Amino acid sequence: MARPRHVARGVESFPARTPTLLPATHTNSYALGGREVILVEPATPYEDERREWLAWARAFPAQGRRAVAIVLTHHHPDHVGGAEVFARELDLPIWAHQATAARLPELRVDRMLTDGEELVLEGDVPSRWRVLHTPGHAVGHVCLHEPATGTAVVGDMVASVGTILIAPGEGDMIEYLEQLDRLAALGVDVALPAHGEPIAASAGPSPTELFRYYIAHRLKREAKVVSALAAIGPEGALLSALVPAVYADTPVMAWPIAALSLEAHLLKLEREGRARRRGEGWAAP
Ligand SMILES: [Zn+2]
């Protein structure tokens, strides 16, 4: 794999090996900006990969570029595994949403990013990245959007390799679907996910189509949850008994993860008055 790769105007990608959810094996770091550079996703915890990553970032000055900050999209280990080391080695501040900082008490976050603020980077053409707070997969998740180039860094909102897990606790299916809808409304030309290839109409579905597909896919799954509850009747059923009905199309190996997704769906349906808890299990309302 050739690293770094130019993936959009003023954006380089540097995929590095991480302990992430298979079939994904890497997390993409991104360098945004022509002269001043923001490094997004300081992900890799592995010594050999960190060395290469640092060599990439240390080559910037010779190219007339200067890193100004490291940005975390969210707190998951496959996104922050190198944050502390990279910040120290490169003497850079770490920027993240407050809810991300709160989940990483051992890490020093120097600046709290808020929804709607603009990160302006000097360059021949200055770049202006707008922060979008997009909870759902993780409470403090942020995306970065540059309207002028139609580019968005989308973290774990979608992936071109693997699936996005919405797990109860830190995940929230209602918020996730709302934020996917918000991303779709941006109409970007290129979406840069943390896992897999850039998403662009020239290479497959457009980002907008993909965001809409993700919403449709979750709603289709939700419909299966609703009909499974209806079929089971007023006695209800345990989560473990619902998984085979809702995920019949999914390999049994993936059912433990599917159970987490199912619970996230049920919590959404509960809040909407379309499912209720019944003892240890779930039933139709
Ligand atoms: Zn994640």
XYZ file of C-alpha atoms and ligand atoms in Angstrom:
286
model
C 0.000 0.000 0.000
C 1.533 3.314 -1.111
C 1.392 5.879 1.683
C 0.524 8.721 1.835
C -2.098 8.990 -0.929
C -3.619 12.156 -2.342
C -7.400 11.619 -1.979
C -9.015 15.052 -2.429
C -7.903 18.658 -3.021
C -5.517 19.470 -0.193
C -6.070 16.110 1.524
C -3.677 13.185 2.005
C -4.641 9.804 3.426
C -2.311 7.617 5.482
C -3.884 4.225 6.299
C -2.211 2.523 9.263
C -2.788 -0.901 10.830
C -5.068 -0.821 13.892
C -6.947 -3.309 16.107
C -10.269 -2.513 14.446
C -13.426 -4.461 13.657
C -12.793 -7.058 10.899
C -12.921 -7.146 7.905
C -11.337 -3.690 8.296
C -7.670 -3.873 9.320
C -6.589 -0.241 9.002
C -7.691 3.223 10.073
C -7.093 6.117 7.658
C -5.384 9.161 9.074
C -5.898 12.324 7.024
C -3.753 15.419 6.571
C -5.950 18.410 5.714
C -4.616 21.684 4.365
C -1.999 23.012 1.948
C 0.395 24.908 4.212
C -1.062 24.615 7.698
C -2.085 21.024 8.255
C -4.493 19.292 10.621
C -3.866 15.593 11.251
C -7.094 13.630 11.801
C -7.315 10.106 13.344
C -4.010 9.510 15.204
C -5.019 5.871 15.254
C -2.283 3.294 15.270
C -1.024 1.772 18.549
C 1.668 -0.325 16.820
C 5.339 0.631 17.101
C 6.283 -0.060 13.462
C 3.248 1.796 12.116
C 3.793 4.718 14.463
C 7.366 5.098 13.146
C 6.093 5.352 9.563
C 3.301 7.713 10.582
C 5.746 10.024 12.350
C 8.084 9.959 9.338
C 5.125 11.075 7.204
C 4.310 13.987 9.508
C 7.966 14.969 9.953
C 8.377 15.331 6.201
C 5.874 18.231 6.093
C 8.332 21.109 6.772
C 10.530 20.036 3.825
C 7.371 20.357 1.674
C 6.603 23.826 3.001
C 3.864 22.498 5.266
C 3.426 22.719 9.002
C 1.177 20.578 11.211
C -0.840 22.685 13.669
C -3.028 20.155 15.497
C -4.197 16.574 15.860
C -7.970 16.060 15.667
C -9.846 13.070 17.125
C -13.108 12.085 15.414
C -14.122 10.073 18.494
C -12.727 8.144 21.446
C -12.696 4.526 20.180
C -9.323 2.763 20.602
C -8.867 2.184 16.856
C -8.965 5.999 16.389
C -6.812 7.314 19.229
C -4.129 4.620 19.695
C -1.327 6.991 18.650
C -2.725 10.283 19.946
C -0.572 10.698 23.026
C 2.691 9.609 21.368
C 2.125 11.684 18.197
C 1.165 14.803 20.161
C 4.293 14.464 22.295
C 6.688 13.577 19.466
C 5.431 16.354 17.166
C 4.682 18.830 19.966
C 1.110 19.325 18.734
C -2.116 20.127 20.578
C -5.028 17.659 20.494
C -8.470 18.914 19.484
C -11.669 16.937 20.078
C -15.280 17.254 21.167
C -15.795 17.626 24.902
C -17.682 14.302 25.088
C -14.669 12.603 23.482
C -12.261 14.261 25.926
C -14.460 13.121 28.837
C -14.061 9.506 27.699
C -10.263 9.768 27.511
C -9.360 11.107 30.960
C -5.703 10.075 30.596
C -5.259 12.153 27.416
C -4.680 15.923 27.414
C -7.180 17.536 25.033
C -6.157 21.149 24.427
C -9.150 22.471 22.551
C -12.812 21.451 22.637
C -14.435 21.426 19.201
C -18.057 22.511 18.930
C -20.653 22.051 16.246
C -20.577 24.758 13.576
C -17.158 26.215 14.311
C -14.705 26.710 11.459
C -11.083 25.551 11.411
C -9.215 27.830 9.005
C -5.895 26.625 7.588
C -3.454 28.877 5.744
C -2.396 27.832 2.268
C -2.172 29.106 -1.320
C -5.904 28.550 -1.139
C -6.852 28.705 2.553
C -9.028 25.801 3.599
C -11.969 26.189 5.928
C -13.207 23.038 7.665
C -16.484 23.228 9.499
C -16.936 21.020 12.574
C -20.077 18.889 12.670
C -20.956 17.188 15.926
C -22.473 13.889 14.734
C -23.313 11.650 17.727
C -24.879 8.218 17.226
C -21.924 5.861 16.753
C -20.085 7.626 19.600
C -21.358 10.520 21.728
C -18.514 12.898 20.925
C -18.159 12.004 17.234
C -17.251 14.874 14.909
C -17.006 15.162 11.131
C -15.149 17.915 9.253
C -16.728 19.491 6.179
C -15.152 21.805 3.632
C -17.981 23.290 1.543
C -15.629 24.915 -1.010
C -14.236 21.544 -2.149
C -17.279 19.425 -1.303
C -15.179 17.217 0.942
C -16.074 15.690 4.300
C -14.036 13.624 6.745
C -16.674 11.291 8.161
C -14.879 9.114 10.735
C -17.044 6.123 11.673
C -20.377 7.478 10.388
C -20.034 5.226 7.334
C -17.291 2.892 6.082
C -16.320 1.510 2.705
C -14.913 -1.598 4.437
C -16.835 -3.310 7.245
C -19.903 -2.112 9.118
C -20.591 0.631 11.636
C -21.612 -0.697 15.027
C -24.249 1.186 16.977
C -23.885 -0.335 20.452
C -26.147 0.642 23.355
C -24.467 2.830 25.945
C -22.316 5.036 23.765
C -24.308 4.475 20.601
C -27.771 5.859 19.871
C -29.742 4.727 16.835
C -32.056 7.750 16.768
C -29.158 10.208 16.814
C -27.171 8.138 14.336
C -29.971 8.197 11.752
C -30.557 11.928 12.316
C -26.885 12.681 11.755
C -26.692 10.496 8.635
C -29.596 12.523 7.309
C -27.726 15.716 8.114
C -24.625 14.431 6.284
C -26.757 13.484 3.277
C -28.147 17.038 3.163
C -24.600 18.448 2.737
C -24.410 16.998 -0.780
C -20.646 16.453 -0.629
C -18.667 15.089 -3.592
C -16.130 13.137 -1.551
C -16.570 11.511 1.853
C -13.446 10.261 3.593
C -14.204 7.432 6.032
C -11.861 6.112 8.718
C -12.020 2.640 7.193
C -11.708 1.883 3.479
C -11.505 3.845 0.254
C -12.728 7.412 -0.314
C -16.430 7.544 -1.214
C -17.052 9.450 -4.451
C -19.584 9.208 -7.250
C -16.751 8.471 -9.709
C -15.914 5.265 -7.795
C -19.404 3.976 -6.945
C -22.346 5.395 -5.025
C -22.063 9.116 -4.241
C -21.641 10.042 -0.568
C -25.267 11.233 -0.485
C -26.457 7.920 -1.950
C -24.364 6.008 0.568
C -25.658 8.004 3.569
C -29.234 7.407 2.332
C -28.484 3.718 1.787
C -27.231 3.410 5.376
C -30.462 4.993 6.656
C -32.619 2.712 4.480
C -30.622 -0.350 5.543
C -31.137 0.420 9.264
C -34.838 1.092 8.751
C -35.206 -2.203 6.891
C -33.600 -3.964 9.849
C -35.868 -2.053 12.193
C -38.920 -3.307 10.258
C -37.683 -6.872 10.854
C -37.447 -6.122 14.590
C -41.031 -4.823 14.597
C -42.366 -7.896 12.788
C -40.376 -10.273 15.029
C -41.958 -8.607 18.093
C -45.401 -8.889 16.523
C -44.862 -12.573 15.721
C -43.715 -13.391 19.252
C -46.804 -11.971 20.918
C -47.483 -10.304 24.270
C -45.214 -12.637 26.278
C -42.222 -11.122 24.565
C -38.810 -12.716 24.071
C -35.230 -12.400 25.209
C -32.749 -10.564 23.011
C -31.001 -13.887 22.308
C -34.256 -15.346 20.983
C -34.905 -12.322 18.756
C -31.474 -12.330 17.076
C -32.121 -15.407 14.841
C -35.408 -13.890 13.617
C -33.988 -10.441 12.875
C -30.538 -11.500 11.612
C -31.411 -14.689 9.673
C -29.439 -13.186 6.746
C -26.304 -12.666 8.865
C -23.627 -15.331 9.586
C -24.090 -16.893 13.053
C -20.505 -15.837 13.815
C -21.636 -12.203 13.723
C -24.649 -12.680 16.000
C -22.948 -11.532 19.221
C -22.292 -8.159 17.530
C -25.736 -8.243 15.925
C -27.245 -8.571 19.419
C -25.751 -5.168 20.308
C -27.221 -3.601 17.180
C -30.564 -5.238 17.917
C -30.599 -3.745 21.389
C -29.871 -0.296 19.918
C -32.862 -0.774 17.575
C -35.078 -1.855 20.498
C -34.074 1.173 22.567
C -35.029 3.418 19.640
C -38.366 1.625 19.244
C -38.986 1.870 22.983
C -38.474 5.643 22.914
C -40.874 5.836 19.974
C -43.488 3.733 21.809
C -43.103 0.867 19.342
C -41.526 -1.708 21.723
C -41.568 -2.260 25.457
C -39.524 -4.138 28.020
C -41.175 -7.269 29.313
C -39.259 -8.823 32.237
C -35.767 -9.570 30.936
C -36.965 -9.375 27.373
C -38.849 -7.294 24.843
C -42.372 -7.265 23.482
C -44.593 -5.309 21.119
C -46.309 -2.348 22.867
Zn -15.710 3.927 16.243
